[in-house]
């Protein structure tokens, strides 16, 4: 199919937290295989698998020590190939995570690189002399502290935009580019259908001019990956890029430029923040919808949106922008309606389809994420421990990474052993088994939304228009020559008067029962209307 990525519905699996089959407390590939029928039933047709390659696990696999081998903790290459064939059988494609801004410091390339200045792998990474006995510049790592680490052996610093166990690759070196192309082909030859490209806008830098990302050769590098590896396989890509405008994203995704299929934009995830990570303010629903609408308009007809609510770097949306108590079902289904009825490829993060909530962290020993652990000493200067734990329970990356509760048993059916990270606290009530059984459940509503998205050409390809967006009530339209639909959402816990009346027989889906005309919205009500 031409542009098959436009008809994909993607489910993100964070393997460590998905399903454990051997009792070591860590999810694994056999666990994924055991849930493929569950995913097929949900209606998705593509899986994005977060890294499962050999890794010391400093950043849960985003620090890769061997790009071509499955980490034994997740299984063997045979397990992986079997998973792929079981996916194929069910019509599910697989996207791998392409993490090529950096490797692990335990990758063979880096082990060689650090040995001597004339090692053949020296220029695979970014080395600089000290300046006045200090770091070459003042760049900060995304995980706190300097982005430069001194290495005694050769008396130089190496660059790491993330942890010091994640040295940045030197893309200026043509050998590095060739290695990456070959590695991509290796997975594509095995039958994977594309890649989610980790922090891909950082691969081009201009260090001497203080440019740490979105550098002058970014488009050249991505075009190369497209020509050499992706295009020949009709592979799909989604780039992870932070802070780009719709115009810049169009550059990366314009079909004529042959770069990426689509990019994640995260502008809406910043709505309601008062600062960076761990600084959440009051959520502003109108602003959220406004940002999404801006991207709908900005990419319409040329680029393509990746519709994303949660991922493994974010807390659960219900804690931030929905409701975790009385209106958990309503807010979870409203958010799904709002976002996934827009134009673009839906991305559903594992557990989102169950309306999962954040765990509550009481002390640092319950936390695992390197970003939070590294930030802790800095935060202590400003807050006491209790306040930091409150912030971690609301905004640390561990929130979304909590293991999936499959049933109401003690470990949620995730593992027979001790899970590597705690489950959310209400897992006896909020779990997959309960949702599958219940007539009214987030899972069952997601099934409906996914079906509608996949089967209806107007929802797939139709234009978007924001009709109104005020006081937490938004109305938008999706239309083409044949059909027109309106999506009406109430983003708050109060009832809301409508200034128009909706006949019951025009409603094709709602998260509330309806039998007569509607002139008022219930808390977190969502409606899809055929005009
Ligand atoms: O979440 C963040 C902000 O607090 C980021 O710094 C985050 O690390 C950034 O979004 C990049 O994310 C990706 O690359 C990282 C990895 O840790 C993330 O899990 C991944 O999604 C480094 O590979
Ligand atoms: Ca396991």
PDB file of C-alpha atoms in Angstrom, residues 255-459:
ATOM      1  CA  UNK A 255       7.705  13.615   0.941  1.00  0.00           C
ATOM      2  CA  UNK A 256       9.771  15.338  -1.763  1.00  0.00           C
ATOM      3  CA  UNK A 257      12.687  15.724   0.619  1.00  0.00           C
ATOM      4  CA  UNK A 258      12.869  11.968   1.351  1.00  0.00           C
ATOM      5  CA  UNK A 259      13.696  12.135   5.030  1.00  0.00           C
ATOM      6  CA  UNK A 260      11.188  10.860   7.651  1.00  0.00           C
ATOM      7  CA  UNK A 261       7.563   9.684   7.422  1.00  0.00           C
ATOM      8  CA  UNK A 262       6.498  11.749  10.417  1.00  0.00           C
ATOM      9  CA  UNK A 263       7.780  13.237  13.650  1.00  0.00           C
ATOM     10  CA  UNK A 264       6.472  13.367  17.176  1.00  0.00           C
ATOM     11  CA  UNK A 265       5.808  16.868  18.297  1.00  0.00           C
ATOM     12  CA  UNK A 266       5.643  17.368  22.050  1.00  0.00           C
ATOM     13  CA  UNK A 267       4.424  20.930  22.250  1.00  0.00           C
ATOM     14  CA  UNK A 268       1.091  19.885  23.784  1.00  0.00           C
ATOM     15  CA  UNK A 269       2.936  17.940  26.472  1.00  0.00           C
ATOM     16  CA  UNK A 270       4.441  21.185  27.689  1.00  0.00           C
ATOM     17  CA  UNK A 271       1.030  22.768  28.281  1.00  0.00           C
ATOM     18  CA  UNK A 272       0.597  23.630  31.939  1.00  0.00           C
ATOM     19  CA  UNK A 273       4.262  23.312  32.825  1.00  0.00           C
ATOM     20  CA  UNK A 274       5.857  26.076  34.835  1.00  0.00           C
ATOM     21  CA  UNK A 275       9.362  24.828  34.147  1.00  0.00           C
ATOM     22  CA  UNK A 276      11.086  21.698  32.933  1.00  0.00           C
ATOM     23  CA  UNK A 277      10.640  18.218  34.300  1.00  0.00           C
ATOM     24  CA  UNK A 278       9.236  18.083  37.875  1.00  0.00           C
ATOM     25  CA  UNK A 279       7.656  21.538  37.562  1.00  0.00           C
ATOM     26  CA  UNK A 280       4.004  21.001  36.762  1.00  0.00           C
ATOM     27  CA  UNK A 281       1.488  23.785  37.023  1.00  0.00           C
ATOM     28  CA  UNK A 282      -2.219  23.891  36.388  1.00  0.00           C
ATOM     29  CA  UNK A 283      -3.327  22.188  33.195  1.00  0.00           C
ATOM     30  CA  UNK A 284      -4.946  24.415  30.536  1.00  0.00           C
ATOM     31  CA  UNK A 285      -7.324  22.394  28.349  1.00  0.00           C
ATOM     32  CA  UNK A 286      -8.040  25.168  25.817  1.00  0.00           C
ATOM     33  CA  UNK A 287      -4.344  25.644  25.254  1.00  0.00           C
ATOM     34  CA  UNK A 288      -3.856  21.894  24.787  1.00  0.00           C
ATOM     35  CA  UNK A 289      -6.489  21.737  22.054  1.00  0.00           C
ATOM     36  CA  UNK A 290      -5.179  24.937  20.487  1.00  0.00           C
ATOM     37  CA  UNK A 291      -1.683  23.446  20.176  1.00  0.00           C
ATOM     38  CA  UNK A 292      -3.001  20.217  18.664  1.00  0.00           C
ATOM     39  CA  UNK A 293      -5.110  22.203  16.211  1.00  0.00           C
ATOM     40  CA  UNK A 294      -2.113  24.280  15.216  1.00  0.00           C
ATOM     41  CA  UNK A 295      -0.241  21.107  14.240  1.00  0.00           C
ATOM     42  CA  UNK A 296      -3.279  19.730  12.402  1.00  0.00           C
ATOM     43  CA  UNK A 297      -3.393  22.877  10.291  1.00  0.00           C
ATOM     44  CA  UNK A 298       0.361  23.205   9.989  1.00  0.00           C
ATOM     45  CA  UNK A 299       1.005  19.804   8.447  1.00  0.00           C
ATOM     46  CA  UNK A 300      -2.277  19.326   6.573  1.00  0.00           C
ATOM     47  CA  UNK A 301      -1.934  18.060   3.027  1.00  0.00           C
ATOM     48  CA  UNK A 302       1.879  17.885   3.028  1.00  0.00           C
ATOM     49  CA  UNK A 303       3.336  16.486   6.232  1.00  0.00           C
ATOM     50  CA  UNK A 304       1.741  13.996   8.568  1.00  0.00           C
ATOM     51  CA  UNK A 305       1.076  14.049  12.310  1.00  0.00           C
ATOM     52  CA  UNK A 306       2.005  11.414  14.874  1.00  0.00           C
ATOM     53  CA  UNK A 307      -0.851  11.528  17.396  1.00  0.00           C
ATOM     54  CA  UNK A 308       0.600  10.891  20.805  1.00  0.00           C
ATOM     55  CA  UNK A 309      -0.740  11.300  24.320  1.00  0.00           C
ATOM     56  CA  UNK A 310       1.692   9.313  26.455  1.00  0.00           C
ATOM     57  CA  UNK A 311       5.022   7.537  26.110  1.00  0.00           C
ATOM     58  CA  UNK A 312       7.723   6.026  28.319  1.00  0.00           C
ATOM     59  CA  UNK A 313       9.152   9.483  29.116  1.00  0.00           C
ATOM     60  CA  UNK A 314       5.841  10.890  30.348  1.00  0.00           C
ATOM     61  CA  UNK A 315       3.592  10.391  33.332  1.00  0.00           C
ATOM     62  CA  UNK A 316       0.102   8.986  32.783  1.00  0.00           C
ATOM     63  CA  UNK A 317      -2.226  11.462  31.107  1.00  0.00           C
ATOM     64  CA  UNK A 318      -5.053  10.892  33.590  1.00  0.00           C
ATOM     65  CA  UNK A 319      -2.935  12.253  36.439  1.00  0.00           C
ATOM     66  CA  UNK A 320      -1.937  15.309  34.475  1.00  0.00           C
ATOM     67  CA  UNK A 321      -4.792  16.214  32.229  1.00  0.00           C
ATOM     68  CA  UNK A 322      -7.662  13.884  33.100  1.00  0.00           C
ATOM     69  CA  UNK A 323      -9.216  12.511  36.228  1.00  0.00           C
ATOM     70  CA  UNK A 324      -8.007   9.482  38.182  1.00  0.00           C
ATOM     71  CA  UNK A 325     -11.063   8.997  40.386  1.00  0.00           C
ATOM     72  CA  UNK A 326     -14.732   9.512  39.697  1.00  0.00           C
ATOM     73  CA  UNK A 327     -14.251  10.273  35.996  1.00  0.00           C
ATOM     74  CA  UNK A 328     -11.345   7.989  35.176  1.00  0.00           C
ATOM     75  CA  UNK A 329     -13.268   6.136  32.475  1.00  0.00           C
ATOM     76  CA  UNK A 330     -14.843   9.300  31.098  1.00  0.00           C
ATOM     77  CA  UNK A 331     -11.646  11.348  30.954  1.00  0.00           C
ATOM     78  CA  UNK A 332      -9.561   8.480  29.518  1.00  0.00           C
ATOM     79  CA  UNK A 333     -12.077   7.931  26.721  1.00  0.00           C
ATOM     80  CA  UNK A 334     -12.579  11.651  26.090  1.00  0.00           C
ATOM     81  CA  UNK A 335      -8.826  12.191  25.643  1.00  0.00           C
ATOM     82  CA  UNK A 336      -8.660   9.233  23.239  1.00  0.00           C
ATOM     83  CA  UNK A 337     -11.557  10.646  21.215  1.00  0.00           C
ATOM     84  CA  UNK A 338     -10.099  14.133  21.118  1.00  0.00           C
ATOM     85  CA  UNK A 339      -6.631  13.074  19.961  1.00  0.00           C
ATOM     86  CA  UNK A 340      -7.172   9.972  17.845  1.00  0.00           C
ATOM     87  CA  UNK A 341     -10.000  11.367  15.738  1.00  0.00           C
ATOM     88  CA  UNK A 342      -7.582  13.984  14.430  1.00  0.00           C
ATOM     89  CA  UNK A 343      -5.582  13.491  11.235  1.00  0.00           C
ATOM     90  CA  UNK A 344      -2.435  11.431  11.741  1.00  0.00           C
ATOM     91  CA  UNK A 345      -1.104   8.109  12.917  1.00  0.00           C
ATOM     92  CA  UNK A 346      -2.212   7.205  16.455  1.00  0.00           C
ATOM     93  CA  UNK A 347       0.423   6.053  18.963  1.00  0.00           C
ATOM     94  CA  UNK A 348      -0.923   4.317  22.047  1.00  0.00           C
ATOM     95  CA  UNK A 349       1.480   3.752  24.917  1.00  0.00           C
ATOM     96  CA  UNK A 350       1.078   0.423  26.712  1.00  0.00           C
ATOM     97  CA  UNK A 351      -1.522   0.646  29.455  1.00  0.00           C
ATOM     98  CA  UNK A 352      -3.049   3.821  28.121  1.00  0.00           C
ATOM     99  CA  UNK A 353      -5.836   1.636  26.691  1.00  0.00           C
ATOM    100  CA  UNK A 354      -6.578   0.535  30.270  1.00  0.00           C
ATOM    101  CA  UNK A 355      -6.676   4.043  31.687  1.00  0.00           C
ATOM    102  CA  UNK A 356      -3.690   3.355  33.920  1.00  0.00           C
ATOM    103  CA  UNK A 357      -2.605   5.851  36.555  1.00  0.00           C
ATOM    104  CA  UNK A 358       0.755   6.809  38.078  1.00  0.00           C
ATOM    105  CA  UNK A 359       2.094   4.878  41.053  1.00  0.00           C
ATOM    106  CA  UNK A 360       2.757   6.851  44.228  1.00  0.00           C
ATOM    107  CA  UNK A 361       6.445   6.896  45.136  1.00  0.00           C
ATOM    108  CA  UNK A 362       7.176   7.282  48.848  1.00  0.00           C
ATOM    109  CA  UNK A 363      10.954   7.158  48.904  1.00  0.00           C
ATOM    110  CA  UNK A 364      13.883   7.248  46.545  1.00  0.00           C
ATOM    111  CA  UNK A 365      14.498   3.515  46.817  1.00  0.00           C
ATOM    112  CA  UNK A 366      11.216   2.951  44.971  1.00  0.00           C
ATOM    113  CA  UNK A 367      12.448   5.031  42.011  1.00  0.00           C
ATOM    114  CA  UNK A 368      14.555   3.672  39.165  1.00  0.00           C
ATOM    115  CA  UNK A 369      14.846   6.329  36.477  1.00  0.00           C
ATOM    116  CA  UNK A 370      18.283   7.819  35.981  1.00  0.00           C
ATOM    117  CA  UNK A 371      16.814  11.223  35.184  1.00  0.00           C
ATOM    118  CA  UNK A 372      15.028  11.394  38.538  1.00  0.00           C
ATOM    119  CA  UNK A 373      17.873   9.835  40.525  1.00  0.00           C
ATOM    120  CA  UNK A 374      20.386  12.285  39.072  1.00  0.00           C
ATOM    121  CA  UNK A 375      18.084  15.259  39.594  1.00  0.00           C
ATOM    122  CA  UNK A 376      17.439  14.416  43.241  1.00  0.00           C
ATOM    123  CA  UNK A 377      20.455  16.134  44.858  1.00  0.00           C
ATOM    124  CA  UNK A 378      19.730  19.306  42.898  1.00  0.00           C
ATOM    125  CA  UNK A 379      16.039  19.269  43.871  1.00  0.00           C
ATOM    126  CA  UNK A 380      16.970  18.817  47.534  1.00  0.00           C
ATOM    127  CA  UNK A 381      18.356  22.342  47.504  1.00  0.00           C
ATOM    128  CA  UNK A 382      14.846  23.598  46.802  1.00  0.00           C
ATOM    129  CA  UNK A 383      12.412  21.044  48.297  1.00  0.00           C
ATOM    130  CA  UNK A 384      12.202  18.539  51.130  1.00  0.00           C
ATOM    131  CA  UNK A 385      12.086  14.811  50.463  1.00  0.00           C
ATOM    132  CA  UNK A 386       8.318  14.567  50.748  1.00  0.00           C
ATOM    133  CA  UNK A 387       7.801  17.290  48.172  1.00  0.00           C
ATOM    134  CA  UNK A 388      10.310  15.691  45.804  1.00  0.00           C
ATOM    135  CA  UNK A 389       8.465  12.378  46.076  1.00  0.00           C
ATOM    136  CA  UNK A 390       5.222  14.183  45.293  1.00  0.00           C
ATOM    137  CA  UNK A 391       6.859  15.621  42.198  1.00  0.00           C
ATOM    138  CA  UNK A 392       8.313  12.239  41.201  1.00  0.00           C
ATOM    139  CA  UNK A 393       4.868  10.649  41.616  1.00  0.00           C
ATOM    140  CA  UNK A 394       3.445  13.215  39.239  1.00  0.00           C
ATOM    141  CA  UNK A 395       6.145  13.730  36.669  1.00  0.00           C
ATOM    142  CA  UNK A 396       9.005  11.239  36.725  1.00  0.00           C
ATOM    143  CA  UNK A 397       9.574   8.876  33.837  1.00  0.00           C
ATOM    144  CA  UNK A 398       8.990   5.946  36.197  1.00  0.00           C
ATOM    145  CA  UNK A 399       5.288   6.876  36.278  1.00  0.00           C
ATOM    146  CA  UNK A 400       4.534   5.580  32.801  1.00  0.00           C
ATOM    147  CA  UNK A 401       7.038   2.759  33.129  1.00  0.00           C
ATOM    148  CA  UNK A 402       5.267   0.974  35.977  1.00  0.00           C
ATOM    149  CA  UNK A 403       4.588  -2.669  35.032  1.00  0.00           C
ATOM    150  CA  UNK A 404       1.297  -3.490  33.334  1.00  0.00           C
ATOM    151  CA  UNK A 405      -1.264  -5.085  35.658  1.00  0.00           C
ATOM    152  CA  UNK A 406      -2.809  -7.929  33.668  1.00  0.00           C
ATOM    153  CA  UNK A 407      -5.038  -9.143  36.493  1.00  0.00           C
ATOM    154  CA  UNK A 408      -5.989  -8.479  40.115  1.00  0.00           C
ATOM    155  CA  UNK A 409      -3.384 -10.757  41.703  1.00  0.00           C
ATOM    156  CA  UNK A 410      -0.649  -9.480  43.990  1.00  0.00           C
ATOM    157  CA  UNK A 411       1.892  -8.742  41.267  1.00  0.00           C
ATOM    158  CA  UNK A 412      -0.831  -7.934  38.802  1.00  0.00           C
ATOM    159  CA  UNK A 413      -0.048 -11.010  36.736  1.00  0.00           C
ATOM    160  CA  UNK A 414       2.941  -9.081  35.418  1.00  0.00           C
ATOM    161  CA  UNK A 415       5.450 -11.410  37.037  1.00  0.00           C
ATOM    162  CA  UNK A 416       5.709 -14.340  39.428  1.00  0.00           C
ATOM    163  CA  UNK A 417       8.720 -12.635  40.968  1.00  0.00           C
ATOM    164  CA  UNK A 418       9.480  -9.187  42.295  1.00  0.00           C
ATOM    165  CA  UNK A 419       8.761  -6.550  39.597  1.00  0.00           C
ATOM    166  CA  UNK A 420      11.747  -4.301  38.823  1.00  0.00           C
ATOM    167  CA  UNK A 421       9.566  -1.250  39.522  1.00  0.00           C
ATOM    168  CA  UNK A 422       6.421  -1.007  41.615  1.00  0.00           C
ATOM    169  CA  UNK A 423       2.990  -1.326  40.032  1.00  0.00           C
ATOM    170  CA  UNK A 424       0.449   1.451  40.344  1.00  0.00           C
ATOM    171  CA  UNK A 425      -1.311   1.314  43.679  1.00  0.00           C
ATOM    172  CA  UNK A 426      -4.850   0.489  42.499  1.00  0.00           C
ATOM    173  CA  UNK A 427      -3.911  -2.447  40.297  1.00  0.00           C
ATOM    174  CA  UNK A 428      -6.385  -4.771  41.996  1.00  0.00           C
ATOM    175  CA  UNK A 429      -9.124  -2.562  40.591  1.00  0.00           C
ATOM    176  CA  UNK A 430      -7.535  -1.133  37.418  1.00  0.00           C
ATOM    177  CA  UNK A 431      -6.131  -3.992  35.350  1.00  0.00           C
ATOM    178  CA  UNK A 432      -6.557  -5.673  31.979  1.00  0.00           C
ATOM    179  CA  UNK A 433      -8.662  -8.595  33.147  1.00  0.00           C
ATOM    180  CA  UNK A 434     -11.260  -6.300  34.715  1.00  0.00           C
ATOM    181  CA  UNK A 435     -11.342  -4.070  31.673  1.00  0.00           C
ATOM    182  CA  UNK A 436     -11.816  -6.935  29.244  1.00  0.00           C
ATOM    183  CA  UNK A 437     -14.707  -8.293  31.312  1.00  0.00           C
ATOM    184  CA  UNK A 438     -16.509  -5.029  31.959  1.00  0.00           C
ATOM    185  CA  UNK A 439     -19.120  -3.865  29.513  1.00  0.00           C
ATOM    186  CA  UNK A 440     -18.071  -0.263  30.006  1.00  0.00           C
ATOM    187  CA  UNK A 441     -14.297  -0.056  29.981  1.00  0.00           C
ATOM    188  CA  UNK A 442     -11.493   2.094  28.658  1.00  0.00           C
ATOM    189  CA  UNK A 443     -10.177  -0.898  26.678  1.00  0.00           C
ATOM    190  CA  UNK A 444     -13.510  -1.499  24.969  1.00  0.00           C
ATOM    191  CA  UNK A 445     -13.843   2.164  24.083  1.00  0.00           C
ATOM    192  CA  UNK A 446     -10.323   2.203  22.630  1.00  0.00           C
ATOM    193  CA  UNK A 447     -11.371  -0.714  20.433  1.00  0.00           C
ATOM    194  CA  UNK A 448     -14.218   1.371  19.040  1.00  0.00           C
ATOM    195  CA  UNK A 449     -12.065   4.433  18.479  1.00  0.00           C
ATOM    196  CA  UNK A 450      -9.348   2.436  16.737  1.00  0.00           C
ATOM    197  CA  UNK A 451     -11.885   0.717  14.505  1.00  0.00           C
ATOM    198  CA  UNK A 452     -13.478   4.010  13.547  1.00  0.00           C
ATOM    199  CA  UNK A 453     -10.095   5.559  12.845  1.00  0.00           C
ATOM    200  CA  UNK A 454      -8.948   2.647  10.691  1.00  0.00           C
ATOM    201  CA  UNK A 455     -12.099   2.004   8.735  1.00  0.00           C
ATOM    202  CA  UNK A 456     -13.312   5.485   7.956  1.00  0.00           C
ATOM    203  CA  UNK A 457     -11.578   7.322   5.098  1.00  0.00           C
ATOM    204  CA  UNK A 458     -12.763  10.693   6.346  1.00  0.00           C
ATOM    205  CA  UNK A 459     -11.103  10.145   9.708  1.00  0.00           C
TER     206      UNK A 459
END
